[in-house]
XYZ file of C-alpha atoms in Angstrom:
692
model
C 22.154 -2.886 -16.105
C 18.856 -4.667 -16.669
C 18.730 -6.710 -19.841
C 16.299 -4.847 -22.096
C 13.597 -6.953 -23.674
C 10.032 -6.607 -24.843
C 7.174 -8.995 -24.316
C 3.579 -9.328 -25.391
C 1.206 -9.088 -22.432
C -1.949 -11.153 -22.102
C -4.016 -8.062 -22.903
C -2.403 -7.788 -26.298
C -0.168 -4.838 -25.494
C 3.533 -4.628 -26.209
C 5.494 -2.928 -23.438
C 9.143 -2.102 -23.107
C 10.843 -3.420 -20.000
C 12.018 0.039 -19.058
C 10.170 2.686 -21.023
C 6.974 4.078 -19.501
C 4.790 5.691 -22.182
C 3.844 8.231 -19.577
C 1.126 10.819 -19.678
C 1.464 11.348 -15.953
C 2.108 14.968 -15.060
C 3.232 15.624 -11.460
C 2.751 19.397 -11.821
C -1.043 19.446 -12.228
C -3.753 19.652 -9.559
C -5.904 16.899 -11.099
C -4.199 13.652 -10.108
C -5.778 10.693 -8.301
C -3.660 8.259 -6.280
C -4.733 4.913 -4.794
C -2.836 2.348 -2.731
C -3.031 -1.234 -4.022
C -1.848 -4.450 -2.409
C -3.734 -4.974 0.848
C -7.183 -6.233 -0.391
C -9.096 -4.227 2.191
C -12.483 -4.645 0.511
C -12.249 -8.442 0.413
C -11.074 -8.449 4.037
C -14.299 -6.756 5.073
C -16.910 -8.228 2.771
C -17.720 -11.722 1.595
C -17.910 -12.646 -2.058
C -15.434 -12.613 -4.917
C -16.908 -9.426 -6.363
C -15.033 -7.430 -3.714
C -11.741 -9.248 -3.860
C -8.612 -7.332 -4.688
C -8.062 -7.764 -8.402
C -4.733 -8.072 -10.231
C -3.025 -4.729 -10.721
C -3.608 -4.577 -14.471
C -7.389 -4.827 -14.087
C -7.421 -1.395 -12.445
C -5.721 0.194 -15.447
C -8.293 -0.625 -18.127
C -9.588 2.922 -18.338
C -8.019 6.351 -18.351
C -10.908 7.568 -16.189
C -9.282 6.606 -12.914
C -5.967 6.655 -11.089
C -2.940 8.567 -12.288
C -0.675 6.921 -9.700
C -1.007 3.492 -8.118
C 1.148 2.824 -5.060
C 2.147 -0.789 -4.351
C 1.733 -1.488 -0.624
C 3.946 -2.521 1.076
C 7.638 -3.316 1.400
C 7.165 -3.679 5.133
C 10.327 -5.273 6.573
C 13.683 -3.545 6.250
C 15.963 -2.979 9.219
C 19.331 -3.924 10.637
C 17.873 -6.906 12.512
C 16.298 -8.350 9.343
C 19.365 -9.825 7.699
C 19.460 -10.217 3.937
C 16.797 -9.012 1.541
C 13.743 -7.000 2.586
C 10.227 -8.432 2.673
C 7.143 -7.413 0.726
C 3.440 -8.180 1.137
C 0.803 -7.859 -1.606
C -1.864 -9.953 0.098
C -3.824 -12.182 -2.296
C -1.913 -11.026 -5.384
C 1.404 -12.694 -4.592
C 1.226 -15.653 -2.254
C 3.871 -16.297 0.434
C 4.782 -19.505 -1.408
C 6.119 -17.377 -4.303
C 9.552 -16.725 -2.826
C 12.997 -16.568 -4.315
C 14.822 -19.703 -3.109
C 16.562 -19.210 0.209
C 14.970 -15.816 0.855
C 11.778 -14.270 2.259
C 11.412 -11.996 -0.785
C 8.341 -12.482 -2.975
C 8.647 -13.170 -6.688
C 5.577 -11.668 -8.405
C 5.894 -11.898 -12.220
C 2.146 -11.356 -12.809
C 2.268 -8.115 -10.856
C 5.368 -7.115 -12.815
C 3.446 -7.596 -16.066
C 0.618 -5.515 -14.596
C 3.069 -2.723 -13.749
C 4.196 -2.473 -17.357
C 0.642 -2.570 -18.679
C -0.402 0.254 -16.328
C 2.644 2.283 -17.309
C 1.726 1.828 -20.969
C -1.595 3.504 -20.100
C 0.238 6.569 -18.777
C 0.021 5.720 -15.085
C 2.909 5.963 -12.632
C 3.501 2.925 -10.390
C 5.357 3.541 -7.118
C 6.484 1.218 -4.320
C 5.545 2.158 -0.756
C 7.963 1.441 2.070
C 6.603 1.085 5.595
C 2.942 0.881 6.542
C 1.272 -0.044 9.806
C 2.389 -3.683 9.813
C 6.016 -4.695 9.563
C 9.359 -3.767 11.059
C 11.532 -1.094 9.537
C 13.969 1.721 10.102
C 17.651 2.600 9.931
C 20.173 2.851 12.725
C 22.304 5.408 10.854
C 22.895 7.136 7.504
C 25.328 4.498 6.261
C 22.722 1.785 6.616
C 20.181 3.994 4.821
C 22.510 4.661 1.884
C 23.221 0.963 1.485
C 19.507 0.232 1.447
C 18.983 2.817 -1.312
C 21.154 0.657 -3.573
C 19.147 -2.415 -2.578
C 15.894 -0.715 -3.622
C 17.491 0.576 -6.809
C 18.625 -2.897 -7.830
C 15.451 -4.734 -6.824
C 12.741 -2.378 -8.115
C 14.148 0.564 -10.046
C 16.869 1.014 -12.664
C 19.471 -1.376 -11.280
C 19.907 -5.106 -11.740
C 19.592 -8.160 -9.522
C 18.902 -11.876 -9.797
C 16.082 -11.409 -7.289
C 13.896 -8.684 -8.799
C 10.376 -9.272 -7.399
C 8.696 -7.707 -10.457
C 11.167 -9.117 -12.993
C 12.204 -6.500 -15.561
C 9.455 -4.017 -14.693
C 10.969 -0.740 -13.538
C 8.873 1.222 -11.071
C 8.474 4.990 -11.243
C 9.623 5.741 -7.738
C 9.422 5.168 -4.007
C 6.885 6.249 -1.389
C 7.612 6.549 2.351
C 4.677 5.618 4.588
C 6.615 5.685 7.851
C 4.277 5.194 10.821
C 6.649 4.004 13.527
C 10.184 3.080 14.452
C 13.318 5.196 14.340
C 13.354 8.367 12.260
C 17.075 8.392 11.432
C 18.501 7.828 7.963
C 15.627 8.694 5.645
C 17.168 11.945 4.309
C 20.356 10.005 3.509
C 18.274 7.262 1.853
C 16.545 9.842 -0.360
C 19.777 11.660 -1.218
C 21.401 8.401 -2.302
C 18.416 7.471 -4.445
C 18.516 10.924 -6.041
C 22.128 10.393 -7.083
C 21.128 7.095 -8.723
C 18.137 8.726 -10.422
C 20.366 11.423 -11.905
C 22.577 8.825 -13.579
C 19.645 7.107 -15.338
C 18.446 9.076 -18.371
C 15.856 6.492 -19.445
C 12.963 7.781 -17.363
C 11.784 10.138 -14.641
C 11.656 8.857 -11.050
C 9.686 10.258 -8.107
C 9.954 10.198 -4.333
C 6.751 10.668 -2.367
C 5.778 10.545 1.299
C 2.546 9.806 3.180
C 2.594 11.750 6.464
C -0.295 11.975 8.933
C -2.151 15.302 8.826
C -0.956 16.686 12.238
C 1.883 19.070 11.370
C 4.756 18.398 11.526
C 4.388 14.630 11.199
C 5.707 12.649 14.161
C 7.839 10.308 12.042
C 8.425 12.095 8.709
C 8.590 15.702 9.913
C 12.378 15.964 9.983
C 12.745 14.141 6.659
C 10.296 16.478 4.935
C 12.416 19.414 6.113
C 15.701 17.893 4.948
C 15.017 16.077 1.657
C 13.678 16.814 -1.820
C 10.168 15.322 -2.053
C 8.058 15.431 -5.215
C 4.624 14.765 -3.691
C 3.160 14.267 -0.219
C 0.022 12.159 0.218
C -1.214 13.572 3.533
C -3.402 11.129 5.489
C -6.528 13.070 6.421
C -8.046 10.139 8.276
C -7.732 8.430 11.658
C -6.704 11.840 12.988
C -8.430 14.822 14.597
C -7.576 16.888 11.486
C -9.178 14.455 9.022
C -11.721 15.290 6.348
C -14.492 14.809 8.914
C -13.177 18.095 10.406
C -13.424 20.017 7.127
C -14.886 23.453 7.793
C -13.413 23.684 11.306
C -10.064 25.027 12.512
C -8.835 21.420 12.932
C -8.717 20.906 9.159
C -5.187 22.109 8.472
C -4.456 21.967 4.739
C -3.298 25.571 5.102
C -0.354 24.432 7.240
C 0.763 21.915 4.626
C 0.352 24.539 1.903
C 2.545 26.941 3.887
C 5.190 24.237 4.359
C 5.151 23.413 0.644
C 5.697 27.001 -0.447
C 8.026 28.274 2.270
C 10.136 25.646 4.029
C 10.074 22.603 1.747
C 13.309 22.238 -0.194
C 11.236 21.605 -3.317
C 9.059 24.734 -3.545
C 6.955 23.026 -6.223
C 6.101 19.985 -4.113
C 2.466 18.921 -4.505
C 0.260 18.217 -1.482
C -2.475 15.593 -1.868
C -5.643 15.231 0.172
C -5.590 11.646 1.492
C -9.045 10.165 2.226
C -10.546 6.747 3.063
C -12.162 5.154 0.017
C -15.125 3.822 1.995
C -16.676 3.968 5.433
C -14.812 0.792 6.433
C -11.420 1.943 5.140
C -10.629 3.953 8.301
C -11.982 4.647 11.745
C -12.496 8.327 10.969
C -12.253 10.637 7.972
C -14.647 9.113 5.437
C -17.049 11.485 3.701
C -19.660 10.858 1.011
C -18.709 11.508 -2.583
C -20.915 14.605 -2.671
C -19.088 15.989 0.345
C -15.725 15.030 -1.143
C -16.569 16.926 -4.329
C -17.139 20.065 -2.256
C -13.868 19.628 -0.375
C -11.903 18.964 -3.570
C -13.175 22.138 -5.232
C -12.594 24.279 -2.148
C -9.058 23.067 -1.434
C -8.093 23.129 -5.096
C -9.142 26.756 -5.485
C -7.630 27.969 -2.197
C -4.210 26.308 -2.220
C -1.809 26.368 -5.151
C 0.187 23.434 -3.732
C -2.825 21.103 -4.107
C -1.932 18.186 -6.367
C -4.981 15.934 -6.168
C -6.531 13.227 -4.016
C -5.033 10.071 -2.499
C -7.293 7.160 -1.484
C -6.827 4.190 0.805
C -7.274 1.763 -0.816
C -7.875 0.679 -4.425
C -10.112 -2.302 -3.666
C -12.422 -0.298 -1.426
C -12.568 2.591 -3.896
C -13.818 0.211 -6.584
C -16.296 -1.540 -4.268
C -17.916 1.721 -3.103
C -20.661 3.086 -5.384
C -22.637 6.307 -5.153
C -26.366 6.661 -5.857
C -25.726 6.782 -9.617
C -23.719 3.556 -9.612
C -20.394 5.361 -10.050
C -17.387 4.050 -8.155
C -15.927 6.338 -5.493
C -12.540 6.686 -7.185
C -14.022 7.298 -10.633
C -16.348 9.993 -9.254
C -13.406 11.714 -7.535
C -11.253 11.473 -10.667
C -13.961 13.075 -12.780
C -14.297 15.893 -10.269
C -10.552 16.486 -10.353
C -10.416 16.472 -14.147
C -12.868 19.349 -14.437
C -11.348 22.528 -15.799
C -9.895 24.756 -13.122
C -11.477 27.721 -14.886
C -14.864 26.017 -14.555
C -14.336 25.195 -10.880
C -12.501 28.266 -9.608
C -13.013 30.917 -12.239
C -10.178 32.869 -13.766
C -7.434 31.378 -15.884
C -5.899 27.933 -15.756
C -2.607 27.397 -13.966
C 0.203 27.920 -16.445
C 2.247 24.742 -16.781
C 5.649 25.114 -15.165
C 8.604 22.903 -16.073
C 9.302 20.441 -13.294
C 12.306 21.524 -11.218
C 15.316 19.274 -11.303
C 16.061 17.898 -7.840
C 19.614 18.711 -6.822
C 21.964 15.993 -5.708
C 24.402 18.204 -3.784
C 22.841 20.454 -1.113
C 24.528 23.834 -0.689
C 23.989 25.415 2.740
C 22.811 29.005 2.978
C 22.467 31.225 6.064
C 19.564 30.377 8.332
C 16.410 32.409 7.649
C 14.748 34.858 9.997
C 12.221 33.507 12.514
C 8.915 32.497 10.940
C 5.518 34.019 11.854
C 3.341 32.126 14.306
C 1.980 29.562 13.674
C 4.734 28.280 11.466
C 6.461 25.028 10.604
C 10.031 24.319 11.730
C 12.827 26.319 10.170
C 14.194 25.085 6.857
C 17.410 23.133 6.501
C 20.110 24.344 4.079
C 18.559 25.042 0.682
C 20.226 23.462 -2.353
C 21.133 25.423 -5.427
C 18.652 25.132 -8.316
C 20.206 23.802 -11.535
C 19.089 25.398 -14.777
C 16.073 23.676 -16.296
C 17.075 21.346 -19.099
C 20.664 20.997 -17.887
C 21.218 17.664 -16.162
C 22.962 18.095 -12.837
C 26.315 16.391 -12.413
C 26.278 12.994 -10.753
C 28.212 13.365 -7.499
C 29.510 10.636 -5.256
C 27.083 9.460 -2.549
C 26.322 12.233 -0.070
C 25.117 12.110 3.527
C 21.907 13.659 4.843
C 21.987 17.461 5.065
C 23.543 18.438 8.356
C 22.108 21.150 10.588
C 23.987 24.457 10.682
C 26.940 24.570 13.007
C 26.454 26.550 16.200
C 28.777 29.412 17.126
C 31.875 28.359 19.099
C 30.506 29.965 22.253
C 27.557 27.580 22.393
C 27.979 24.760 24.928
C 28.611 21.251 23.692
C 25.606 19.275 22.466
C 23.893 17.407 25.293
C 24.326 13.671 25.564
C 21.283 11.421 24.964
C 20.637 11.148 28.692
C 20.792 14.904 29.337
C 17.554 16.824 29.796
C 16.977 19.856 27.564
C 14.602 22.643 28.586
C 14.647 25.127 25.690
C 14.083 28.797 26.513
C 13.102 31.213 23.763
C 16.098 33.348 22.772
C 18.623 31.410 24.895
C 21.742 29.644 23.583
C 21.239 26.281 21.934
C 22.931 23.477 20.061
C 20.960 21.799 17.220
C 19.429 18.489 18.366
C 20.234 15.204 16.676
C 18.699 14.754 13.201
C 15.123 13.511 13.490
C 14.748 14.620 17.106
C 12.583 17.506 18.272
C 13.006 19.449 21.510
C 9.937 20.653 23.411
C 9.289 22.953 26.348
C 6.270 20.871 27.374
C 3.871 22.454 24.853
C 5.723 24.249 22.049
C 8.449 22.858 19.824
C 11.885 24.418 19.708
C 14.065 25.170 16.678
C 17.733 26.062 17.025
C 18.390 29.089 14.775
C 21.806 30.752 14.694
C 22.620 29.354 18.113
C 19.381 30.591 19.755
C 16.162 28.718 20.619
C 13.001 29.736 18.743
C 9.810 28.368 20.330
C 6.788 27.902 18.079
C 3.317 26.435 18.730
C 2.074 23.151 17.274
C -1.122 22.926 15.258
C -4.365 23.450 17.202
C -5.172 20.387 19.288
C -1.656 18.939 19.127
C 1.333 18.968 21.442
C 5.039 18.546 20.957
C 6.492 15.016 20.852
C 10.111 13.883 20.323
C 9.637 13.725 16.534
C 6.926 16.249 15.709
C 3.564 17.655 16.727
C 0.931 15.035 17.418
C -2.530 14.540 18.894
C -1.975 13.864 22.588
C -4.984 14.090 24.870
C -3.481 14.342 28.316
C -2.269 16.706 31.024
C 0.433 19.107 29.907
C 3.216 19.829 32.361
C 5.859 22.495 32.327
C 9.357 21.677 31.188
C 10.635 22.118 34.745
C 8.067 19.658 36.153
C 9.034 17.086 33.553
C 12.713 17.678 34.269
C 12.191 16.861 37.947
C 10.286 13.678 37.055
C 12.985 12.609 34.587
C 15.707 13.186 37.186
C 13.811 11.053 39.697
C 13.427 8.272 37.143
C 17.113 8.424 36.341
C 18.042 8.089 40.010
C 15.703 5.127 40.432
C 17.152 3.445 37.354
C 20.708 3.975 38.565
C 19.852 2.232 41.835
C 18.117 -0.592 39.984
C 21.186 -1.130 37.786
C 23.440 -1.406 40.810
C 21.128 -3.857 42.558
C 20.338 -6.346 39.834
C 22.981 -5.703 37.186
C 20.498 -4.773 34.506
C 21.486 -3.005 31.328
C 22.594 0.624 31.357
C 20.045 3.317 31.974
C 20.709 4.869 28.578
C 18.371 2.355 26.930
C 15.671 3.068 29.489
C 15.869 6.827 29.671
C 12.659 8.687 29.049
C 13.117 12.379 28.272
C 10.864 15.304 29.110
C 8.867 15.315 25.913
C 7.920 11.691 26.411
C 6.896 12.039 30.010
C 3.306 12.997 29.318
C 2.335 10.114 27.122
C 4.988 7.392 27.052
C 5.507 4.705 29.638
C 7.773 1.740 30.269
C 4.993 -0.161 32.027
C 7.196 -2.080 34.463
C 5.461 -0.391 37.394
C 2.130 -1.658 36.056
C 3.147 -5.267 35.394
C 1.838 -6.702 38.659
C -1.348 -4.668 38.501
C -2.089 -5.593 34.895
C -1.372 -9.259 35.431
C -3.668 -9.527 38.408
C -6.881 -11.498 38.019
C -6.698 -12.098 34.272
C -7.628 -15.768 34.452
C -11.053 -15.332 36.023
C -13.594 -17.380 34.095
C -16.234 -14.666 34.170
C -16.396 -12.139 31.361
C -14.163 -11.710 28.299
C -10.720 -13.205 28.800
C -7.468 -11.283 28.551
C -5.069 -14.096 29.398
C -1.696 -14.384 27.668
C -0.783 -17.837 26.443
C 2.844 -17.664 25.415
C 4.143 -19.923 22.641
C 6.267 -22.827 23.781
C 9.529 -21.128 22.906
C 8.610 -17.764 24.387
C 10.373 -16.391 27.412
C 7.518 -16.975 29.838
C 7.180 -16.210 33.507
C 6.172 -18.843 36.024
C 2.486 -17.983 35.659
C 2.588 -18.454 31.876
C 2.414 -14.774 30.981
C 4.925 -13.219 28.622
C 8.050 -11.599 30.000
C 7.888 -8.008 28.761
C 10.358 -6.319 31.061
C 12.282 -4.792 28.178
C 9.319 -3.005 26.604
C 9.988 -0.016 24.329
C 8.450 3.459 24.647
C 5.263 3.963 22.693
C 3.050 6.862 21.648
C -0.527 6.322 22.834
C -3.417 8.557 21.856
C -7.211 8.452 21.856
C -9.703 10.040 19.477
C -13.456 10.367 19.816
C -15.412 8.885 16.892
C -18.964 9.281 15.640
C -21.231 7.093 17.787
C -24.345 7.163 15.632
C -26.429 4.011 15.219
C -24.986 3.450 11.739
C -21.489 3.091 13.230
C -21.904 1.086 16.445
C -22.339 -2.690 16.642
C -25.181 -2.727 19.182
C -28.688 -1.296 19.195
C -29.451 2.002 20.906
C -32.744 2.410 22.753
C -34.083 5.721 21.393
C -36.290 6.108 24.476
C -33.363 5.932 26.908
C -32.378 9.468 27.829
C -30.053 8.447 30.668
C -27.293 6.861 28.582
C -25.384 7.569 25.379
C -23.134 5.414 23.189
C -19.450 6.198 22.717
C -16.772 5.119 20.222
C -13.087 5.762 20.856
C -10.129 5.077 18.597
C -7.066 3.789 20.452
C -3.780 4.203 18.597
C -0.352 2.993 19.725
C 2.792 3.704 17.705
C 6.313 2.586 18.432
C 9.354 4.811 18.822
C 11.658 1.811 18.591
C 11.318 -1.872 17.764
C 8.260 -3.287 16.040
C 5.253 -4.509 18.013
C 4.861 -8.273 18.193
C 1.543 -10.170 17.856
C 1.539 -10.449 21.659
C 0.581 -7.142 23.260
C -1.776 -5.614 25.771
C -2.866 -2.105 26.669
C -4.645 -0.743 29.728
C -6.364 2.605 30.244
C -9.027 4.208 32.411
C -12.433 5.211 31.064
C -14.523 7.998 32.554
C -16.989 7.358 35.418
C -20.218 5.853 34.136
C -18.657 4.346 30.978
C -19.052 0.620 30.302
C -17.178 -0.963 27.383
C -19.324 -3.156 25.162
C -16.833 -4.357 22.549
C -13.460 -3.789 20.927
C -12.631 -4.179 17.248
C -9.335 -5.901 18.009
C -8.349 -8.533 20.555
C -10.195 -9.283 23.804
C -11.083 -6.951 26.629
C -11.872 -6.955 30.315
C -13.148 -4.076 32.444
C -12.729 -3.805 36.189
C -14.180 -0.603 37.551
C -12.787 2.197 35.413
C -9.795 0.186 34.207
C -9.980 -1.510 30.799
C -7.451 -4.086 29.629
C -7.306 -5.076 25.944
C -5.198 -8.084 24.983
C -4.282 -9.073 21.441
C -5.450 -12.246 19.749
C -2.051 -13.199 18.362
C -3.631 -15.432 15.717
C -5.234 -12.341 14.148
C -2.227 -10.044 14.390
C 0.508 -9.262 11.881
C 3.867 -10.833 12.610
C 5.296 -7.378 13.239
C 3.533 -4.018 13.376
C 4.534 -0.396 13.730
C 1.003 0.713 14.672
C -1.804 -0.852 16.712
C -5.153 0.805 16.070
C -8.591 -0.334 17.223
C -11.992 1.002 18.267
C -13.593 0.603 21.682
C -17.329 1.208 21.941
C -19.783 1.159 24.797
C -22.448 2.952 26.825
C -21.927 5.954 29.096
C -24.295 7.271 31.743
C -25.260 10.855 31.115
C -24.434 13.197 33.966
C -27.261 14.722 35.953
C -26.847 18.414 35.254
C -28.566 19.220 38.550
C -25.579 17.718 40.354
C -23.003 19.650 38.398
C -21.521 22.595 40.232
C -18.347 23.116 38.244
C -20.034 25.274 35.622
C -18.780 23.010 32.828
C -21.194 21.886 30.149
C -21.151 18.112 29.663
C -20.798 18.499 25.905
C -17.498 20.331 26.491
C -16.046 17.749 28.870
C -13.600 15.279 27.337
C -14.850 11.714 27.370
C -11.505 10.340 26.264
C -9.128 8.276 28.410
C -6.044 10.042 29.684
C -2.892 8.803 27.887
C -0.805 9.733 30.920
C -2.306 6.734 32.728
C -2.376 4.340 29.766
C 0.065 1.422 29.647
C 1.176 -0.654 26.666
C 3.473 -3.677 26.654
C 4.563 -6.106 23.966
C 6.721 -9.200 23.786
C 10.170 -8.516 22.398
C 10.626 -10.188 19.038
C 13.497 -12.571 18.474
C 16.495 -10.744 17.074
C 15.573 -7.352 18.493
C 18.196 -5.535 20.500
C 17.948 -5.804 24.257
């Protein structure tokens, strides 16, 4: 156990090392959450006034956050031996390490945690994020890591506690890439540790993207007890910029919370950017945010409050009255529900006690369309006020067993084409089966096909925004079989690794690529002195080819998508001629996420723009355009050591079509201007220590 002490903080407050004098109430609809640790405001603006301040300085008033999430613990995986790694930007320098480790020691932040807790705020640690390398290979690894987190940050003990004797209030999962296995087991193991500690209440939260179900957390949200979800309504088609249209899908998350979530009292938060520069898309003015808050709060009983990315930007963004963005939102949330919505206030309900032993029940009947995936086994609800027994560690909830007559589960290299009502075997945990458009759920040994949210398509891990041609399951099966045959021949010829590591199943065929067929094409002509350069200069110890470019033959599959952004003059970096009626500006977000190993600082992506489009600039790396093909290459000096997501904005000028020449009957405003992900290619250098 942690040695219990008290200390006097610099602000004159006495705080216990483990007791949080908490006024935080997870069951209300008035909470504000911000993420702290990545100094976004000071990254984007000059001057010390916008720097990220120490944690305690954001807890000086009660008129602000109810939860602050520390971001991030960004490296934890089987390849990263030893302790995990954390990054808090300017608030804990990389020189502050425990001897012989890569783990930060941040005593000042630990003191800030206790001060904030003394003000009634909950402080939670976020695992994951866009930069880093993380994931579990199996449940056993996940359960072991739960004990590591418990001992380093929660109620356990260790000689290498980054925040000293400060005990955090829980763990957040911001999983944006990598493998999806193990997280339900990780949560279940943490729950068993929580149940044994009577000193305080702990929480587990998650931060999925708004497309439902989330591509990386979808299966976990169906299988584990979650207290709160901070849904990211930004950098996605369904963000707050889409409020008022069918793309804004809080109703889907509300339905999940009340019907298929294991915790039927889970709270859903509206996640927004805290300033115009905090995200590529999704920012709205505070006046607009007030309207959205009131509307969502009154319509959906699962609404828990607002989440903002990030703290520093929220405090550097002022409205016309001089009020900070986060403070204005907090005041809006704290208004009486009776005043906002009319009628009576929500009666306070005792918080349910999360079970530690799931008890399977029969599978439910098929859900109405549209509907989220079917629920996993529902645990029994202990009586309120009666602590549940502390069981031994338990594995992730397993899917229901199929009837004996159902054929054996397919091997990883087998192709599955689900047919509604036909026999099935539940897929592996964390995997989703698609028919090319819809996602399939195995219920009582039969496939149930259900549509994704509007504008999304089925991916191996959930519904996601994929702008590309959709093929039938049979077409994809034929393509996969052809790829398998080609790979078998290649293995025989050159003795390469088995095809199992290279297999690309049907649901990946539309938008994932291995890029080996594009290597020669992409490497051609990149050293021309004219125009922006996209040349790779490998480090001295890199595995380089004879021409100096990086050997990327073992690239992983990646999810690539494009999203159209507002191209008004206030957003673009070049001046628009208002008299020019023949051209228009465009801004496109490019997002690449990994389904396997982390992305190294050395990467490049190619895609094809539409006829008449000329790229002017990119917010990340260097670019070159040849005809319709655009190649963007990273500047490795500006990249994170390891990333799970690459996101940047391409902007330029497009020639308007002459409507007199159009004979297809299609209005130009309805024609997609986005690149086709089916023809996009992404490659990255394999990091040292990653599996080949």
